[in-house]
Amino acid sequence: MAMSELLFQILDTPQAPLILQRAQAILHDEQRKRQTFYEWLDEDKKAEFINGEIVVHSPALDRHNAAMLLLARLLSIYVDDRQLGMVRAEKALIELTRNSYEPDVCFFGPSKAAHITDEQLYYPAPDFIAEVLSKGTEKNDRETKFADYAAHGVAEYWIIDPLRRTIEQYGIDADTEEYALDGTFGIKDTITSHAIVDFAIPVRAIFDAAANMLALRTLLVK
């Protein structure tokens, strides 16, 4: 449901002032909890703050870690080589209006990267995010983060399934301001980013180390 549609539904009821007052009180309490989360969090913890709750992540399977690292390697080297911005992986805490996330891989274009300092602790909304699915995170990746990333203008979102070896590519629909599926790409396909200039890779390169090295060489000679 679009944000404007939800708002109009609330305003169309006599209880609208009470609903909004209650929501404001809940959100105020969430901000207090979020500050506690920041004070508790350190570099050894893998955790996020989602809708008022601290979500602590357990260790991921190797196929998850491998896919994340292979994509991050390709993207980071490509972006650095062309001076297109900056790439961060896993431990970059993204601070959105309500929630704080640690995406698996994210990219900041030149305008955002220019304002990120060496002392940066919390990052703004990136221009591109990729999340690698796991059993414990899939619901948030497909629901809460899916809506939140779009609402904060993350132009492109990849959902990577390391079990099926697929990538779902989403972009923001201009009419709904929500994510729309651009395509689902399998192991024999090539995927082209629309947020990162000329970044096109074979899907296999995210799941196979040899294919990853070949793709890296191709990217660097273009």
mmCIF file with all atom_site columns, C-alpha atoms in Angstrom:
data_model
loop_
_atom_site.group_PDB
_atom_site.id
_atom_site.type_symbol
_atom_site.label_atom_id
_atom_site.label_alt_id
_atom_site.label_comp_id
_atom_site.label_asym_id
_atom_site.label_entity_id
_atom_site.label_seq_id
_atom_site.pdbx_PDB_ins_code
_atom_site.Cartn_x
_atom_site.Cartn_y
_atom_site.Cartn_z
_atom_site.occupancy
_atom_site.B_iso_or_equiv
_atom_site.pdbx_formal_charge
_atom_site.auth_seq_id
_atom_site.auth_comp_id
_atom_site.auth_asym_id
_atom_site.auth_atom_id
_atom_site.pdbx_PDB_model_num
ATOM 1   C CA . MET A 1 1   ? 0.000   0.000   0.000   1.00 0.00 ? 1   MET A CA 1
ATOM 2   C CA . ALA A 1 2   ? 1.360   3.430   -0.948  1.00 0.00 ? 2   ALA A CA 1
ATOM 3   C CA . MET A 1 3   ? 2.196   5.811   1.904   1.00 0.00 ? 3   MET A CA 1
ATOM 4   C CA . SER A 1 4   ? -0.295  8.460   0.725   1.00 0.00 ? 4   SER A CA 1
ATOM 5   C CA . GLU A 1 5   ? -3.092  5.866   0.503   1.00 0.00 ? 5   GLU A CA 1
ATOM 6   C CA . LEU A 1 6   ? -2.430  4.714   4.063   1.00 0.00 ? 6   LEU A CA 1
ATOM 7   C CA . LEU A 1 7   ? -2.429  8.310   5.310   1.00 0.00 ? 7   LEU A CA 1
ATOM 8   C CA . PHE A 1 8   ? -5.752  9.070   3.667   1.00 0.00 ? 8   PHE A CA 1
ATOM 9   C CA . GLN A 1 9   ? -7.269  5.940   5.210   1.00 0.00 ? 9   GLN A CA 1
ATOM 10  C CA . ILE A 1 10  ? -6.239  7.170   8.668   1.00 0.00 ? 10  ILE A CA 1
ATOM 11  C CA . LEU A 1 11  ? -7.494  10.715  8.030   1.00 0.00 ? 11  LEU A CA 1
ATOM 12  C CA . ASP A 1 12  ? -10.830 9.331   6.833   1.00 0.00 ? 12  ASP A CA 1
ATOM 13  C CA . THR A 1 13  ? -11.686 8.066   10.324  1.00 0.00 ? 13  THR A CA 1
ATOM 14  C CA . PRO A 1 14  ? -13.015 10.068  13.318  1.00 0.00 ? 14  PRO A CA 1
ATOM 15  C CA . GLN A 1 15  ? -10.262 8.530   15.437  1.00 0.00 ? 15  GLN A CA 1
ATOM 16  C CA . ALA A 1 16  ? -7.510  10.067  13.276  1.00 0.00 ? 16  ALA A CA 1
ATOM 17  C CA . PRO A 1 17  ? -6.209  12.488  15.973  1.00 0.00 ? 17  PRO A CA 1
ATOM 18  C CA . LEU A 1 18  ? -6.087  9.715   18.583  1.00 0.00 ? 18  LEU A CA 1
ATOM 19  C CA . ILE A 1 19  ? -4.363  7.321   16.164  1.00 0.00 ? 19  ILE A CA 1
ATOM 20  C CA . LEU A 1 20  ? -1.757  9.916   15.251  1.00 0.00 ? 20  LEU A CA 1
ATOM 21  C CA . GLN A 1 21  ? -1.159  10.862  18.896  1.00 0.00 ? 21  GLN A CA 1
ATOM 22  C CA . ARG A 1 22  ? -0.672  7.213   19.803  1.00 0.00 ? 22  ARG A CA 1
ATOM 23  C CA . ALA A 1 23  ? 1.662   6.691   16.863  1.00 0.00 ? 23  ALA A CA 1
ATOM 24  C CA . GLN A 1 24  ? 3.702   9.738   17.896  1.00 0.00 ? 24  GLN A CA 1
ATOM 25  C CA . ALA A 1 25  ? 4.073   8.380   21.439  1.00 0.00 ? 25  ALA A CA 1
ATOM 26  C CA . ILE A 1 26  ? 5.190   4.990   20.137  1.00 0.00 ? 26  ILE A CA 1
ATOM 27  C CA . LEU A 1 27  ? 7.727   6.569   17.772  1.00 0.00 ? 27  LEU A CA 1
ATOM 28  C CA . HIS A 1 28  ? 9.075   8.763   20.577  1.00 0.00 ? 28  HIS A CA 1
ATOM 29  C CA . ASP A 1 29  ? 9.628   5.654   22.702  1.00 0.00 ? 29  ASP A CA 1
ATOM 30  C CA . GLU A 1 30  ? 11.310  3.965   19.735  1.00 0.00 ? 30  GLU A CA 1
ATOM 31  C CA . GLN A 1 31  ? 13.804  6.811   19.455  1.00 0.00 ? 31  GLN A CA 1
ATOM 32  C CA . ARG A 1 32  ? 14.755  6.269   23.087  1.00 0.00 ? 32  ARG A CA 1
ATOM 33  C CA . LYS A 1 33  ? 15.258  2.562   22.397  1.00 0.00 ? 33  LYS A CA 1
ATOM 34  C CA . ARG A 1 34  ? 17.259  3.394   19.289  1.00 0.00 ? 34  ARG A CA 1
ATOM 35  C CA . GLN A 1 35  ? 19.652  5.549   21.276  1.00 0.00 ? 35  GLN A CA 1
ATOM 36  C CA . THR A 1 36  ? 20.101  2.652   23.711  1.00 0.00 ? 36  THR A CA 1
ATOM 37  C CA . PHE A 1 37  ? 20.823  0.426   20.705  1.00 0.00 ? 37  PHE A CA 1
ATOM 38  C CA . TYR A 1 38  ? 23.562  2.793   19.512  1.00 0.00 ? 38  TYR A CA 1
ATOM 39  C CA . GLU A 1 39  ? 25.150  2.813   22.956  1.00 0.00 ? 39  GLU A CA 1
ATOM 40  C CA . TRP A 1 40  ? 25.055  -1.004  23.120  1.00 0.00 ? 40  TRP A CA 1
ATOM 41  C CA . LEU A 1 41  ? 26.305  -1.656  19.586  1.00 0.00 ? 41  LEU A CA 1
ATOM 42  C CA . ASP A 1 42  ? 30.006  -2.186  18.933  1.00 0.00 ? 42  ASP A CA 1
ATOM 43  C CA . GLU A 1 43  ? 32.146  -3.496  16.065  1.00 0.00 ? 43  GLU A CA 1
ATOM 44  C CA . ASP A 1 44  ? 31.891  -7.088  17.304  1.00 0.00 ? 44  ASP A CA 1
ATOM 45  C CA . LYS A 1 45  ? 28.082  -7.187  17.097  1.00 0.00 ? 45  LYS A CA 1
ATOM 46  C CA . LYS A 1 46  ? 26.054  -7.835  13.950  1.00 0.00 ? 46  LYS A CA 1
ATOM 47  C CA . ALA A 1 47  ? 22.704  -6.214  14.693  1.00 0.00 ? 47  ALA A CA 1
ATOM 48  C CA . GLU A 1 48  ? 20.054  -3.885  13.296  1.00 0.00 ? 48  GLU A CA 1
ATOM 49  C CA . PHE A 1 49  ? 17.292  -1.733  14.770  1.00 0.00 ? 49  PHE A CA 1
ATOM 50  C CA . ILE A 1 50  ? 13.990  -2.501  13.012  1.00 0.00 ? 50  ILE A CA 1
ATOM 51  C CA . ASN A 1 51  ? 10.596  -1.071  13.990  1.00 0.00 ? 51  ASN A CA 1
ATOM 52  C CA . GLY A 1 52  ? 11.539  -0.574  17.621  1.00 0.00 ? 52  GLY A CA 1
ATOM 53  C CA . GLU A 1 53  ? 13.324  -3.878  18.111  1.00 0.00 ? 53  GLU A CA 1
ATOM 54  C CA . ILE A 1 54  ? 16.999  -4.882  18.192  1.00 0.00 ? 54  ILE A CA 1
ATOM 55  C CA . VAL A 1 55  ? 17.564  -7.700  15.717  1.00 0.00 ? 55  VAL A CA 1
ATOM 56  C CA . VAL A 1 56  ? 20.767  -9.646  16.416  1.00 0.00 ? 56  VAL A CA 1
ATOM 57  C CA . HIS A 1 57  ? 22.021  -11.775 13.540  1.00 0.00 ? 57  HIS A CA 1
ATOM 58  C CA . SER A 1 58  ? 23.590  -15.175 13.964  1.00 0.00 ? 58  SER A CA 1
ATOM 59  C CA . PRO A 1 59  ? 26.517  -16.314 11.788  1.00 0.00 ? 59  PRO A CA 1
ATOM 60  C CA . ALA A 1 60  ? 25.585  -16.812 8.140   1.00 0.00 ? 60  ALA A CA 1
ATOM 61  C CA . LEU A 1 61  ? 26.134  -19.891 5.998   1.00 0.00 ? 61  LEU A CA 1
ATOM 62  C CA . ASP A 1 62  ? 29.222  -19.911 3.799   1.00 0.00 ? 62  ASP A CA 1
ATOM 63  C CA . ARG A 1 63  ? 27.173  -19.559 0.588   1.00 0.00 ? 63  ARG A CA 1
ATOM 64  C CA . HIS A 1 64  ? 25.767  -16.299 1.981   1.00 0.00 ? 64  HIS A CA 1
ATOM 65  C CA . ASN A 1 65  ? 29.195  -14.945 2.917   1.00 0.00 ? 65  ASN A CA 1
ATOM 66  C CA . ALA A 1 66  ? 30.731  -16.017 -0.391  1.00 0.00 ? 66  ALA A CA 1
ATOM 67  C CA . ALA A 1 67  ? 28.061  -14.315 -2.522  1.00 0.00 ? 67  ALA A CA 1
ATOM 68  C CA . MET A 1 68  ? 28.320  -11.127 -0.491  1.00 0.00 ? 68  MET A CA 1
ATOM 69  C CA . LEU A 1 69  ? 32.121  -10.991 -0.748  1.00 0.00 ? 69  LEU A CA 1
ATOM 70  C CA . LEU A 1 70  ? 32.225  -11.826 -4.457  1.00 0.00 ? 70  LEU A CA 1
ATOM 71  C CA . LEU A 1 71  ? 29.762  -9.046  -5.291  1.00 0.00 ? 71  LEU A CA 1
ATOM 72  C CA . ALA A 1 72  ? 31.503  -6.595  -2.971  1.00 0.00 ? 72  ALA A CA 1
ATOM 73  C CA . ARG A 1 73  ? 34.869  -7.343  -4.617  1.00 0.00 ? 73  ARG A CA 1
ATOM 74  C CA . LEU A 1 74  ? 33.577  -6.754  -8.124  1.00 0.00 ? 74  LEU A CA 1
ATOM 75  C CA . LEU A 1 75  ? 31.660  -3.644  -7.224  1.00 0.00 ? 75  LEU A CA 1
ATOM 76  C CA . SER A 1 76  ? 34.291  -2.074  -4.997  1.00 0.00 ? 76  SER A CA 1
ATOM 77  C CA . ILE A 1 77  ? 37.168  -2.484  -7.442  1.00 0.00 ? 77  ILE A CA 1
ATOM 78  C CA . TYR A 1 78  ? 35.034  -1.305  -10.364 1.00 0.00 ? 78  TYR A CA 1
ATOM 79  C CA . VAL A 1 79  ? 33.778  1.784   -8.525  1.00 0.00 ? 79  VAL A CA 1
ATOM 80  C CA . ASP A 1 80  ? 37.261  2.680   -7.242  1.00 0.00 ? 80  ASP A CA 1
ATOM 81  C CA . ASP A 1 81  ? 38.800  2.212   -10.688 1.00 0.00 ? 81  ASP A CA 1
ATOM 82  C CA . ARG A 1 82  ? 36.270  4.573   -12.287 1.00 0.00 ? 82  ARG A CA 1
ATOM 83  C CA . GLN A 1 83  ? 35.982  6.923   -9.302  1.00 0.00 ? 83  GLN A CA 1
ATOM 84  C CA . LEU A 1 84  ? 32.213  6.543   -9.244  1.00 0.00 ? 84  LEU A CA 1
ATOM 85  C CA . GLY A 1 85  ? 31.738  6.875   -5.492  1.00 0.00 ? 85  GLY A CA 1
ATOM 86  C CA . MET A 1 86  ? 32.242  4.327   -2.743  1.00 0.00 ? 86  MET A CA 1
ATOM 87  C CA . VAL A 1 87  ? 31.192  0.807   -1.768  1.00 0.00 ? 87  VAL A CA 1
ATOM 88  C CA . ARG A 1 88  ? 30.726  -0.597  1.708   1.00 0.00 ? 88  ARG A CA 1
ATOM 89  C CA . ALA A 1 89  ? 29.913  -4.129  2.830   1.00 0.00 ? 89  ALA A CA 1
ATOM 90  C CA . GLU A 1 90  ? 28.170  -5.620  5.867   1.00 0.00 ? 90  GLU A CA 1
ATOM 91  C CA . LYS A 1 91  ? 29.360  -3.409  8.744   1.00 0.00 ? 91  LYS A CA 1
ATOM 92  C CA . ALA A 1 92  ? 28.181  -0.038  7.417   1.00 0.00 ? 92  ALA A CA 1
ATOM 93  C CA . LEU A 1 93  ? 25.228  1.015   9.585   1.00 0.00 ? 93  LEU A CA 1
ATOM 94  C CA . ILE A 1 94  ? 22.646  2.800   7.445   1.00 0.00 ? 94  ILE A CA 1
ATOM 95  C CA . GLU A 1 95  ? 20.553  5.262   9.453   1.00 0.00 ? 95  GLU A CA 1
ATOM 96  C CA . LEU A 1 96  ? 17.091  5.852   7.996   1.00 0.00 ? 96  LEU A CA 1
ATOM 97  C CA . THR A 1 97  ? 14.207  7.806   9.528   1.00 0.00 ? 97  THR A CA 1
ATOM 98  C CA . ARG A 1 98  ? 12.969  5.033   11.786  1.00 0.00 ? 98  ARG A CA 1
ATOM 99  C CA . ASN A 1 99  ? 15.328  2.102   11.393  1.00 0.00 ? 99  ASN A CA 1
ATOM 100 C CA . SER A 1 100 ? 19.039  1.305   11.280  1.00 0.00 ? 100 SER A CA 1
ATOM 101 C CA . TYR A 1 101 ? 20.293  -1.431  8.954   1.00 0.00 ? 101 TYR A CA 1
ATOM 102 C CA . GLU A 1 102 ? 23.554  -3.121  8.024   1.00 0.00 ? 102 GLU A CA 1
ATOM 103 C CA . PRO A 1 103 ? 23.073  -4.049  4.344   1.00 0.00 ? 103 PRO A CA 1
ATOM 104 C CA . ASP A 1 104 ? 25.244  -6.788  2.887   1.00 0.00 ? 104 ASP A CA 1
ATOM 105 C CA . VAL A 1 105 ? 26.572  -4.519  0.107   1.00 0.00 ? 105 VAL A CA 1
ATOM 106 C CA . CYS A 1 106 ? 25.817  -0.875  -0.643  1.00 0.00 ? 106 CYS A CA 1
ATOM 107 C CA . PHE A 1 107 ? 26.986  1.827   -3.047  1.00 0.00 ? 107 PHE A CA 1
ATOM 108 C CA . PHE A 1 108 ? 27.053  5.600   -2.631  1.00 0.00 ? 108 PHE A CA 1
ATOM 109 C CA . GLY A 1 109 ? 27.274  7.708   -5.774  1.00 0.00 ? 109 GLY A CA 1
ATOM 110 C CA . PRO A 1 110 ? 29.634  10.705  -6.048  1.00 0.00 ? 110 PRO A CA 1
ATOM 111 C CA . SER A 1 111 ? 27.329  13.287  -4.443  1.00 0.00 ? 111 SER A CA 1
ATOM 112 C CA . LYS A 1 112 ? 26.710  11.202  -1.314  1.00 0.00 ? 112 LYS A CA 1
ATOM 113 C CA . ALA A 1 113 ? 30.235  9.781   -1.127  1.00 0.00 ? 113 ALA A CA 1
ATOM 114 C CA . ALA A 1 114 ? 31.651  13.319  -1.121  1.00 0.00 ? 114 ALA A CA 1
ATOM 115 C CA . HIS A 1 115 ? 30.016  13.992  2.260   1.00 0.00 ? 115 HIS A CA 1
ATOM 116 C CA . ILE A 1 116 ? 31.139  10.783  3.973   1.00 0.00 ? 116 ILE A CA 1
ATOM 117 C CA . THR A 1 117 ? 34.144  11.345  6.217   1.00 0.00 ? 117 THR A CA 1
ATOM 118 C CA . ASP A 1 118 ? 36.796  9.071   7.702   1.00 0.00 ? 118 ASP A CA 1
ATOM 119 C CA . GLU A 1 119 ? 35.040  9.452   11.055  1.00 0.00 ? 119 GLU A CA 1
ATOM 120 C CA . GLN A 1 120 ? 31.658  8.390   9.675   1.00 0.00 ? 120 GLN A CA 1
ATOM 121 C CA . LEU A 1 121 ? 29.745  6.101   12.023  1.00 0.00 ? 121 LEU A CA 1
ATOM 122 C CA . TYR A 1 122 ? 26.217  6.143   10.612  1.00 0.00 ? 122 TYR A CA 1
ATOM 123 C CA . TYR A 1 123 ? 25.633  6.341   6.873   1.00 0.00 ? 123 TYR A CA 1
ATOM 124 C CA . PRO A 1 124 ? 22.814  7.981   4.888   1.00 0.00 ? 124 PRO A CA 1
ATOM 125 C CA . ALA A 1 125 ? 20.585  6.069   2.484   1.00 0.00 ? 125 ALA A CA 1
ATOM 126 C CA . PRO A 1 126 ? 22.776  4.624   -0.318  1.00 0.00 ? 126 PRO A CA 1
ATOM 127 C CA . ASP A 1 127 ? 22.001  4.692   -4.043  1.00 0.00 ? 127 ASP A CA 1
ATOM 128 C CA . PHE A 1 128 ? 22.226  0.898   -4.374  1.00 0.00 ? 128 PHE A CA 1
ATOM 129 C CA . ILE A 1 129 ? 21.767  -1.960  -1.906  1.00 0.00 ? 129 ILE A CA 1
ATOM 130 C CA . ALA A 1 130 ? 22.159  -5.727  -2.283  1.00 0.00 ? 130 ALA A CA 1
ATOM 131 C CA . GLU A 1 131 ? 20.908  -8.146  0.350   1.00 0.00 ? 131 GLU A CA 1
ATOM 132 C CA . VAL A 1 132 ? 21.815  -11.842 0.270   1.00 0.00 ? 132 VAL A CA 1
ATOM 133 C CA . LEU A 1 133 ? 18.930  -13.971 1.482   1.00 0.00 ? 133 LEU A CA 1
ATOM 134 C CA . SER A 1 134 ? 19.202  -16.291 4.455   1.00 0.00 ? 134 SER A CA 1
ATOM 135 C CA . LYS A 1 135 ? 16.522  -18.133 6.384   1.00 0.00 ? 135 LYS A CA 1
ATOM 136 C CA . GLY A 1 136 ? 16.657  -15.683 9.288   1.00 0.00 ? 136 GLY A CA 1
ATOM 137 C CA . THR A 1 137 ? 16.634  -12.466 7.240   1.00 0.00 ? 137 THR A CA 1
ATOM 138 C CA . GLU A 1 138 ? 14.411  -13.172 4.242   1.00 0.00 ? 138 GLU A CA 1
ATOM 139 C CA . LYS A 1 139 ? 11.211  -11.782 5.769   1.00 0.00 ? 139 LYS A CA 1
ATOM 140 C CA . ASN A 1 140 ? 12.822  -8.417  6.568   1.00 0.00 ? 140 ASN A CA 1
ATOM 141 C CA . ASP A 1 141 ? 14.692  -8.323  3.252   1.00 0.00 ? 141 ASP A CA 1
ATOM 142 C CA . ARG A 1 142 ? 11.447  -8.839  1.319   1.00 0.00 ? 142 ARG A CA 1
ATOM 143 C CA . GLU A 1 143 ? 9.090   -6.790  3.486   1.00 0.00 ? 143 GLU A CA 1
ATOM 144 C CA . THR A 1 144 ? 10.373  -4.163  5.942   1.00 0.00 ? 144 THR A CA 1
ATOM 145 C CA . LYS A 1 145 ? 13.631  -3.312  4.184   1.00 0.00 ? 145 LYS A CA 1
ATOM 146 C CA . PHE A 1 146 ? 11.960  -3.595  0.798   1.00 0.00 ? 146 PHE A CA 1
ATOM 147 C CA . ALA A 1 147 ? 9.487   -0.828  1.695   1.00 0.00 ? 147 ALA A CA 1
ATOM 148 C CA . ASP A 1 148 ? 11.954  1.256   3.731   1.00 0.00 ? 148 ASP A CA 1
ATOM 149 C CA . TYR A 1 149 ? 14.715  1.342   1.121   1.00 0.00 ? 149 TYR A CA 1
ATOM 150 C CA . ALA A 1 150 ? 12.266  2.499   -1.543  1.00 0.00 ? 150 ALA A CA 1
ATOM 151 C CA . ALA A 1 151 ? 10.729  5.119   0.762   1.00 0.00 ? 151 ALA A CA 1
ATOM 152 C CA . HIS A 1 152 ? 14.190  6.596   1.343   1.00 0.00 ? 152 HIS A CA 1
ATOM 153 C CA . GLY A 1 153 ? 15.095  6.758   -2.338  1.00 0.00 ? 153 GLY A CA 1
ATOM 154 C CA . VAL A 1 154 ? 17.513  3.825   -2.656  1.00 0.00 ? 154 VAL A CA 1
ATOM 155 C CA . ALA A 1 155 ? 17.363  3.763   -6.447  1.00 0.00 ? 155 ALA A CA 1
ATOM 156 C CA . GLU A 1 156 ? 18.224  0.108   -6.956  1.00 0.00 ? 156 GLU A CA 1
ATOM 157 C CA . TYR A 1 157 ? 17.778  -2.983  -4.788  1.00 0.00 ? 157 TYR A CA 1
ATOM 158 C CA . TRP A 1 158 ? 19.101  -6.470  -5.515  1.00 0.00 ? 158 TRP A CA 1
ATOM 159 C CA . ILE A 1 159 ? 17.812  -9.492  -3.624  1.00 0.00 ? 159 ILE A CA 1
ATOM 160 C CA . ILE A 1 160 ? 20.322  -12.301 -4.084  1.00 0.00 ? 160 ILE A CA 1
ATOM 161 C CA . ASP A 1 161 ? 19.280  -15.911 -3.488  1.00 0.00 ? 161 ASP A CA 1
ATOM 162 C CA . PRO A 1 162 ? 22.454  -17.987 -2.973  1.00 0.00 ? 162 PRO A CA 1
ATOM 163 C CA . LEU A 1 163 ? 20.499  -21.252 -2.886  1.00 0.00 ? 163 LEU A CA 1
ATOM 164 C CA . ARG A 1 164 ? 18.713  -20.783 -6.216  1.00 0.00 ? 164 ARG A CA 1
ATOM 165 C CA . ARG A 1 165 ? 21.564  -18.660 -7.609  1.00 0.00 ? 165 ARG A CA 1
ATOM 166 C CA . THR A 1 166 ? 19.314  -15.860 -8.760  1.00 0.00 ? 166 THR A CA 1
ATOM 167 C CA . ILE A 1 167 ? 19.200  -12.077 -8.468  1.00 0.00 ? 167 ILE A CA 1
ATOM 168 C CA . GLU A 1 168 ? 15.981  -10.072 -8.315  1.00 0.00 ? 168 GLU A CA 1
ATOM 169 C CA . GLN A 1 169 ? 16.553  -6.505  -9.493  1.00 0.00 ? 169 GLN A CA 1
ATOM 170 C CA . TYR A 1 170 ? 14.207  -3.737  -8.337  1.00 0.00 ? 170 TYR A CA 1
ATOM 171 C CA . GLY A 1 171 ? 13.932  -0.069  -9.234  1.00 0.00 ? 171 GLY A CA 1
ATOM 172 C CA . ILE A 1 172 ? 11.586  2.634   -7.935  1.00 0.00 ? 172 ILE A CA 1
ATOM 173 C CA . ASP A 1 173 ? 8.394   3.041   -9.941  1.00 0.00 ? 173 ASP A CA 1
ATOM 174 C CA . ALA A 1 174 ? 7.826   6.731   -10.678 1.00 0.00 ? 174 ALA A CA 1
ATOM 175 C CA . ASP A 1 175 ? 4.063   6.502   -10.154 1.00 0.00 ? 175 ASP A CA 1
ATOM 176 C CA . THR A 1 176 ? 3.871   4.472   -6.944  1.00 0.00 ? 176 THR A CA 1
ATOM 177 C CA . GLU A 1 177 ? 7.276   5.459   -5.491  1.00 0.00 ? 177 GLU A CA 1
ATOM 178 C CA . GLU A 1 178 ? 7.630   1.798   -4.514  1.00 0.00 ? 178 GLU A CA 1
ATOM 179 C CA . TYR A 1 179 ? 9.890   -0.921  -5.880  1.00 0.00 ? 179 TYR A CA 1
ATOM 180 C CA . ALA A 1 180 ? 8.921   -2.629  -9.109  1.00 0.00 ? 180 ALA A CA 1
ATOM 181 C CA . LEU A 1 181 ? 10.635  -5.768  -10.366 1.00 0.00 ? 181 LEU A CA 1
ATOM 182 C CA . ASP A 1 182 ? 12.944  -5.072  -13.305 1.00 0.00 ? 182 ASP A CA 1
ATOM 183 C CA . GLY A 1 183 ? 13.772  -8.741  -13.736 1.00 0.00 ? 183 GLY A CA 1
ATOM 184 C CA . THR A 1 184 ? 14.887  -11.995 -12.156 1.00 0.00 ? 184 THR A CA 1
ATOM 185 C CA . PHE A 1 185 ? 18.252  -13.183 -13.443 1.00 0.00 ? 185 PHE A CA 1
ATOM 186 C CA . GLY A 1 186 ? 19.641  -16.715 -13.346 1.00 0.00 ? 186 GLY A CA 1
ATOM 187 C CA . ILE A 1 187 ? 23.072  -18.257 -13.502 1.00 0.00 ? 187 ILE A CA 1
ATOM 188 C CA . LYS A 1 188 ? 23.289  -17.983 -17.316 1.00 0.00 ? 188 LYS A CA 1
ATOM 189 C CA . ASP A 1 189 ? 22.229  -14.324 -17.444 1.00 0.00 ? 189 ASP A CA 1
ATOM 190 C CA . THR A 1 190 ? 23.995  -10.984 -17.307 1.00 0.00 ? 190 THR A CA 1
ATOM 191 C CA . ILE A 1 191 ? 22.642  -8.269  -15.025 1.00 0.00 ? 191 ILE A CA 1
ATOM 192 C CA . THR A 1 192 ? 23.169  -4.554  -15.697 1.00 0.00 ? 192 THR A CA 1
ATOM 193 C CA . SER A 1 193 ? 22.844  -1.985  -12.943 1.00 0.00 ? 193 SER A CA 1
ATOM 194 C CA . HIS A 1 194 ? 20.887  1.193   -13.611 1.00 0.00 ? 194 HIS A CA 1
ATOM 195 C CA . ALA A 1 195 ? 22.294  3.009   -10.547 1.00 0.00 ? 195 ALA A CA 1
ATOM 196 C CA . ILE A 1 196 ? 25.983  2.286   -11.210 1.00 0.00 ? 196 ILE A CA 1
ATOM 197 C CA . VAL A 1 197 ? 27.220  3.479   -14.586 1.00 0.00 ? 197 VAL A CA 1
ATOM 198 C CA . ASP A 1 198 ? 28.034  0.639   -17.035 1.00 0.00 ? 198 ASP A CA 1
ATOM 199 C CA . PHE A 1 199 ? 28.259  -1.981  -14.276 1.00 0.00 ? 199 PHE A CA 1
ATOM 200 C CA . ALA A 1 200 ? 27.239  -5.241  -15.974 1.00 0.00 ? 200 ALA A CA 1
ATOM 201 C CA . ILE A 1 201 ? 28.270  -8.675  -14.728 1.00 0.00 ? 201 ILE A CA 1
ATOM 202 C CA . PRO A 1 202 ? 27.377  -12.314 -15.339 1.00 0.00 ? 202 PRO A CA 1
ATOM 203 C CA . VAL A 1 203 ? 25.234  -13.599 -12.486 1.00 0.00 ? 203 VAL A CA 1
ATOM 204 C CA . ARG A 1 204 ? 27.569  -16.577 -12.199 1.00 0.00 ? 204 ARG A CA 1
ATOM 205 C CA . ALA A 1 205 ? 30.314  -14.206 -11.032 1.00 0.00 ? 205 ALA A CA 1
ATOM 206 C CA . ILE A 1 206 ? 28.522  -13.770 -7.699  1.00 0.00 ? 206 ILE A CA 1
ATOM 207 C CA . PHE A 1 207 ? 28.418  -17.504 -7.059  1.00 0.00 ? 207 PHE A CA 1
ATOM 208 C CA . ASP A 1 208 ? 31.654  -18.810 -8.585  1.00 0.00 ? 208 ASP A CA 1
ATOM 209 C CA . ALA A 1 209 ? 35.158  -17.560 -7.751  1.00 0.00 ? 209 ALA A CA 1
ATOM 210 C CA . ALA A 1 210 ? 36.669  -18.359 -11.162 1.00 0.00 ? 210 ALA A CA 1
ATOM 211 C CA . ALA A 1 211 ? 33.823  -16.576 -12.968 1.00 0.00 ? 211 ALA A CA 1
ATOM 212 C CA . ASN A 1 212 ? 34.271  -13.682 -10.557 1.00 0.00 ? 212 ASN A CA 1
ATOM 213 C CA . MET A 1 213 ? 37.942  -13.222 -11.503 1.00 0.00 ? 213 MET A CA 1
ATOM 214 C CA . LEU A 1 214 ? 37.105  -13.376 -15.201 1.00 0.00 ? 214 LEU A CA 1
ATOM 215 C CA . ALA A 1 215 ? 34.354  -10.780 -14.736 1.00 0.00 ? 215 ALA A CA 1
ATOM 216 C CA . LEU A 1 216 ? 36.736  -8.559  -12.789 1.00 0.00 ? 216 LEU A CA 1
ATOM 217 C CA . ARG A 1 217 ? 39.289  -8.613  -15.604 1.00 0.00 ? 217 ARG A CA 1
ATOM 218 C CA . THR A 1 218 ? 36.561  -7.768  -18.104 1.00 0.00 ? 218 THR A CA 1
ATOM 219 C CA . LEU A 1 219 ? 35.322  -4.837  -16.024 1.00 0.00 ? 219 LEU A CA 1
ATOM 220 C CA . LEU A 1 220 ? 38.797  -3.364  -15.711 1.00 0.00 ? 220 LEU A CA 1
ATOM 221 C CA . VAL A 1 221 ? 39.591  -3.422  -19.443 1.00 0.00 ? 221 VAL A CA 1
ATOM 222 C CA . LYS A 1 222 ? 36.318  -1.836  -20.586 1.00 0.00 ? 222 LYS A CA 1
#
